[in-house]
Amino acid sequence: MDIEHLYGKHHGWLKGWLCNRVGNSADAADLAQDTFMRMLTLRQLPVLREPRHYLVTIARGLMIDKARRQTLERAYLEVLAARPEPLEVSPETYHLIIESLLAIDALLDGLGARTRQIFLLVQLEGLSYVQVGRQLGLSVTTIKNHLGKAMMQCIRLMDD
């Protein structure tokens, strides 16, 4: 039996069977179409004594795949819905943030290149002294000395 014959003889039945399972004719029509498309991908159509049983087996697999996709989509949408709304920043807060960023920029500009790099690795990247030392090939004592310089610069800027 070829695919055209199977489609002509069993498509309507399969669509009805699927409609009873999924609850709406649009999804049933899509799944029925996908079932026959799946059969078209076979290199050779097997000899089918019970074509409807074979069609149902493929359709059930497709229903399971669809249910998994829908579950994943719902979970993704729930995560998106649970994310906090972006904060609206008042003009005053915005101004304070800009001032703070300018102060940090001045601090970083006043540091030597190596001290600035170490400060950023520890403060922004969250690396430990040991990790920074390994990454830069420096001892922990050297890392501490550079961070001490950075902290002294912070104190000087705060006093100004």
mmCIF file of C-alpha atoms in Angstrom:
data_model
loop_
_atom_site.group_PDB
_atom_site.id
_atom_site.type_symbol
_atom_site.label_atom_id
_atom_site.label_comp_id
_atom_site.label_asym_id
_atom_site.label_seq_id
_atom_site.Cartn_x
_atom_site.Cartn_y
_atom_site.Cartn_z
ATOM 1 C CA MET A 1 0.000 0.000 0.000
ATOM 2 C CA ASP A 2 1.469 3.389 -0.954
ATOM 3 C CA ILE A 3 1.282 6.616 1.045
ATOM 4 C CA GLU A 4 -1.301 8.223 -1.265
ATOM 5 C CA HIS A 5 -3.641 5.292 -0.765
ATOM 6 C CA LEU A 6 -3.100 5.364 3.021
ATOM 7 C CA TYR A 7 -3.734 9.095 3.115
ATOM 8 C CA GLY A 8 -6.900 8.890 1.044
ATOM 9 C CA LYS A 9 -8.297 5.973 3.003
ATOM 10 C CA HIS A 10 -7.281 6.861 6.590
ATOM 11 C CA HIS A 11 -6.638 10.624 6.894
ATOM 12 C CA GLY A 12 -10.237 11.496 7.808
ATOM 13 C CA TRP A 13 -10.417 8.687 10.334
ATOM 14 C CA LEU A 14 -7.058 9.656 11.894
ATOM 15 C CA LYS A 15 -8.076 13.300 12.144
ATOM 16 C CA GLY A 16 -11.297 12.292 13.933
ATOM 17 C CA TRP A 17 -9.396 9.967 16.260
ATOM 18 C CA LEU A 18 -6.943 12.758 17.091
ATOM 19 C CA CYS A 19 -9.723 15.307 17.568
ATOM 20 C CA ASN A 20 -11.240 13.072 20.252
ATOM 21 C CA ARG A 21 -7.871 12.981 22.017
ATOM 22 C CA VAL A 22 -6.631 16.573 21.709
ATOM 23 C CA GLY A 23 -9.963 18.341 21.900
ATOM 24 C CA ASN A 24 -9.819 20.616 18.859
ATOM 25 C CA SER A 25 -9.861 20.082 15.136
ATOM 26 C CA ALA A 26 -7.003 22.467 14.295
ATOM 27 C CA ASP A 27 -4.481 20.578 16.439
ATOM 28 C CA ALA A 28 -5.926 17.288 15.233
ATOM 29 C CA ALA A 29 -5.475 18.350 11.597
ATOM 30 C CA ASP A 30 -1.867 19.411 12.281
ATOM 31 C CA LEU A 31 -1.067 16.141 14.030
ATOM 32 C CA ALA A 32 -2.705 14.076 11.286
ATOM 33 C CA GLN A 33 -0.681 15.938 8.671
ATOM 34 C CA ASP A 34 2.507 15.488 10.718
ATOM 35 C CA THR A 35 1.762 11.765 11.010
ATOM 36 C CA PHE A 36 1.688 11.357 7.254
ATOM 37 C CA MET A 37 4.722 13.612 6.864
ATOM 38 C CA ARG A 38 6.588 11.344 9.266
ATOM 39 C CA MET A 39 5.670 8.386 7.086
ATOM 40 C CA LEU A 40 7.028 10.201 4.029
ATOM 41 C CA THR A 41 10.440 10.388 5.689
ATOM 42 C CA LEU A 42 10.692 6.598 5.823
ATOM 43 C CA ARG A 43 13.011 5.111 3.235
ATOM 44 C CA GLN A 44 10.572 2.338 2.595
ATOM 45 C CA LEU A 45 7.014 2.059 3.818
ATOM 46 C CA PRO A 46 6.615 -1.161 5.807
ATOM 47 C CA VAL A 47 4.009 -3.728 4.846
ATOM 48 C CA LEU A 48 1.041 -2.824 7.023
ATOM 49 C CA ARG A 49 -1.572 -5.352 8.047
ATOM 50 C CA GLU A 50 -3.190 -2.829 10.382
ATOM 51 C CA PRO A 51 -2.504 0.618 8.898
ATOM 52 C CA ARG A 52 -4.643 2.390 11.480
ATOM 53 C CA HIS A 53 -2.649 0.844 14.332
ATOM 54 C CA TYR A 54 0.567 2.040 12.678
ATOM 55 C CA LEU A 55 -0.861 5.542 12.154
ATOM 56 C CA VAL A 56 -2.022 5.695 15.778
ATOM 57 C CA THR A 57 1.449 4.675 16.991
ATOM 58 C CA ILE A 58 3.065 7.528 15.062
ATOM 59 C CA ALA A 59 0.327 9.984 16.087
ATOM 60 C CA ARG A 60 0.716 9.089 19.785
ATOM 61 C CA GLY A 61 4.433 9.800 19.586
ATOM 62 C CA LEU A 62 3.698 13.149 17.974
ATOM 63 C CA MET A 63 1.112 13.966 20.673
ATOM 64 C CA ILE A 64 3.727 13.214 23.347
ATOM 65 C CA ASP A 65 6.248 15.452 21.567
ATOM 66 C CA LYS A 66 3.666 18.231 21.331
ATOM 67 C CA ALA A 67 2.787 17.899 25.031
ATOM 68 C CA ARG A 68 6.476 18.110 25.968
ATOM 69 C CA ARG A 69 6.928 21.233 23.839
ATOM 70 C CA GLN A 70 3.860 22.834 25.419
ATOM 71 C CA THR A 71 5.095 21.990 28.927
ATOM 72 C CA LEU A 72 8.475 23.507 28.154
ATOM 73 C CA GLU A 73 6.861 26.595 26.641
ATOM 74 C CA ARG A 74 4.603 27.063 29.690
ATOM 75 C CA ALA A 75 7.579 26.712 32.040
ATOM 76 C CA TYR A 76 9.521 29.288 30.034
ATOM 77 C CA LEU A 77 6.593 31.717 30.083
ATOM 78 C CA GLU A 78 6.218 31.232 33.854
ATOM 79 C CA VAL A 79 9.889 32.063 34.354
ATOM 80 C CA LEU A 80 9.497 35.165 32.214
ATOM 81 C CA ALA A 81 6.393 36.196 34.152
ATOM 82 C CA ALA A 82 8.205 35.716 37.473
ATOM 83 C CA ARG A 83 11.075 37.996 36.492
ATOM 84 C CA PRO A 84 10.950 41.341 38.231
ATOM 85 C CA GLU A 85 9.832 44.301 36.209
ATOM 86 C CA PRO A 86 12.623 46.628 35.164
ATOM 87 C CA LEU A 87 13.055 49.341 37.736
ATOM 88 C CA GLU A 88 12.105 52.852 36.820
ATOM 89 C CA VAL A 89 14.803 55.175 38.030
ATOM 90 C CA SER A 90 13.828 58.622 39.233
ATOM 91 C CA PRO A 91 15.824 61.587 37.897
ATOM 92 C CA GLU A 92 17.393 62.032 41.353
ATOM 93 C CA THR A 93 18.477 58.401 41.550
ATOM 94 C CA TYR A 94 19.742 58.554 37.982
ATOM 95 C CA HIS A 95 21.836 61.616 38.875
ATOM 96 C CA LEU A 96 23.282 59.855 41.942
ATOM 97 C CA ILE A 97 24.148 56.800 39.852
ATOM 98 C CA ILE A 98 25.919 58.973 37.277
ATOM 99 C CA GLU A 99 27.852 60.772 40.029
ATOM 100 C CA SER A 100 28.874 57.434 41.536
ATOM 101 C CA LEU A 101 29.998 56.117 38.164
ATOM 102 C CA LEU A 102 32.037 59.275 37.570
ATOM 103 C CA ALA A 103 33.663 58.864 40.990
ATOM 104 C CA ILE A 104 34.490 55.236 40.228
ATOM 105 C CA ASP A 105 35.896 56.301 36.861
ATOM 106 C CA ALA A 106 38.085 58.903 38.589
ATOM 107 C CA LEU A 107 39.224 56.273 41.082
ATOM 108 C CA LEU A 108 40.138 53.828 38.327
ATOM 109 C CA ASP A 109 41.834 56.564 36.310
ATOM 110 C CA GLY A 110 44.030 57.411 39.308
ATOM 111 C CA LEU A 111 45.244 53.828 39.665
ATOM 112 C CA GLY A 112 48.108 52.253 37.788
ATOM 113 C CA ALA A 113 47.174 49.755 35.070
ATOM 114 C CA ARG A 114 48.087 46.672 37.139
ATOM 115 C CA THR A 115 46.327 47.981 40.274
ATOM 116 C CA ARG A 116 43.229 48.855 38.216
ATOM 117 C CA GLN A 117 43.206 45.362 36.677
ATOM 118 C CA ILE A 118 43.500 43.671 40.077
ATOM 119 C CA PHE A 119 40.826 45.918 41.600
ATOM 120 C CA LEU A 120 38.387 45.105 38.777
ATOM 121 C CA LEU A 121 39.077 41.367 38.937
ATOM 122 C CA VAL A 122 38.380 41.284 42.672
ATOM 123 C CA GLN A 123 35.528 43.810 42.871
ATOM 124 C CA LEU A 124 33.663 43.196 39.601
ATOM 125 C CA GLU A 125 34.585 39.660 38.629
ATOM 126 C CA GLY A 126 34.427 38.396 42.213
ATOM 127 C CA LEU A 127 37.704 36.489 41.965
ATOM 128 C CA SER A 128 39.595 35.606 45.130
ATOM 129 C CA TYR A 129 43.104 36.900 45.766
ATOM 130 C CA VAL A 130 44.470 33.436 44.994
ATOM 131 C CA GLN A 131 42.565 33.258 41.692
ATOM 132 C CA VAL A 132 43.771 36.716 40.649
ATOM 133 C CA GLY A 133 47.325 35.805 41.636
ATOM 134 C CA ARG A 134 47.218 32.643 39.542
ATOM 135 C CA GLN A 135 45.676 34.461 36.590
ATOM 136 C CA LEU A 136 48.259 37.257 36.624
ATOM 137 C CA GLY A 137 51.238 35.254 37.879
ATOM 138 C CA LEU A 138 51.527 37.291 41.080
ATOM 139 C CA SER A 139 51.716 36.379 44.751
ATOM 140 C CA VAL A 140 48.785 36.907 47.103
ATOM 141 C CA THR A 141 50.914 39.462 48.982
ATOM 142 C CA THR A 142 51.347 41.479 45.782
ATOM 143 C CA ILE A 143 47.591 41.304 45.142
ATOM 144 C CA LYS A 144 46.931 42.587 48.675
ATOM 145 C CA ASN A 145 49.415 45.455 48.195
ATOM 146 C CA HIS A 146 47.729 46.561 44.967
ATOM 147 C CA LEU A 147 44.286 46.373 46.584
ATOM 148 C CA GLY A 148 45.611 48.406 49.519
ATOM 149 C CA LYS A 149 46.657 51.126 47.052
ATOM 150 C CA ALA A 150 43.207 51.017 45.464
ATOM 151 C CA MET A 151 41.489 51.314 48.848
ATOM 152 C CA MET A 152 43.696 54.263 49.811
ATOM 153 C CA GLN A 153 42.675 55.957 46.557
ATOM 154 C CA CYS A 154 39.010 55.324 47.468
ATOM 155 C CA ILE A 155 39.519 56.921 50.873
ATOM 156 C CA ARG A 156 41.247 59.946 49.327
ATOM 157 C CA LEU A 157 38.373 60.430 46.874
ATOM 158 C CA MET A 158 35.776 60.129 49.638
ATOM 159 C CA ASP A 159 37.592 62.767 51.689
ATOM 160 C CA ASP A 160 37.561 65.178 48.723
#
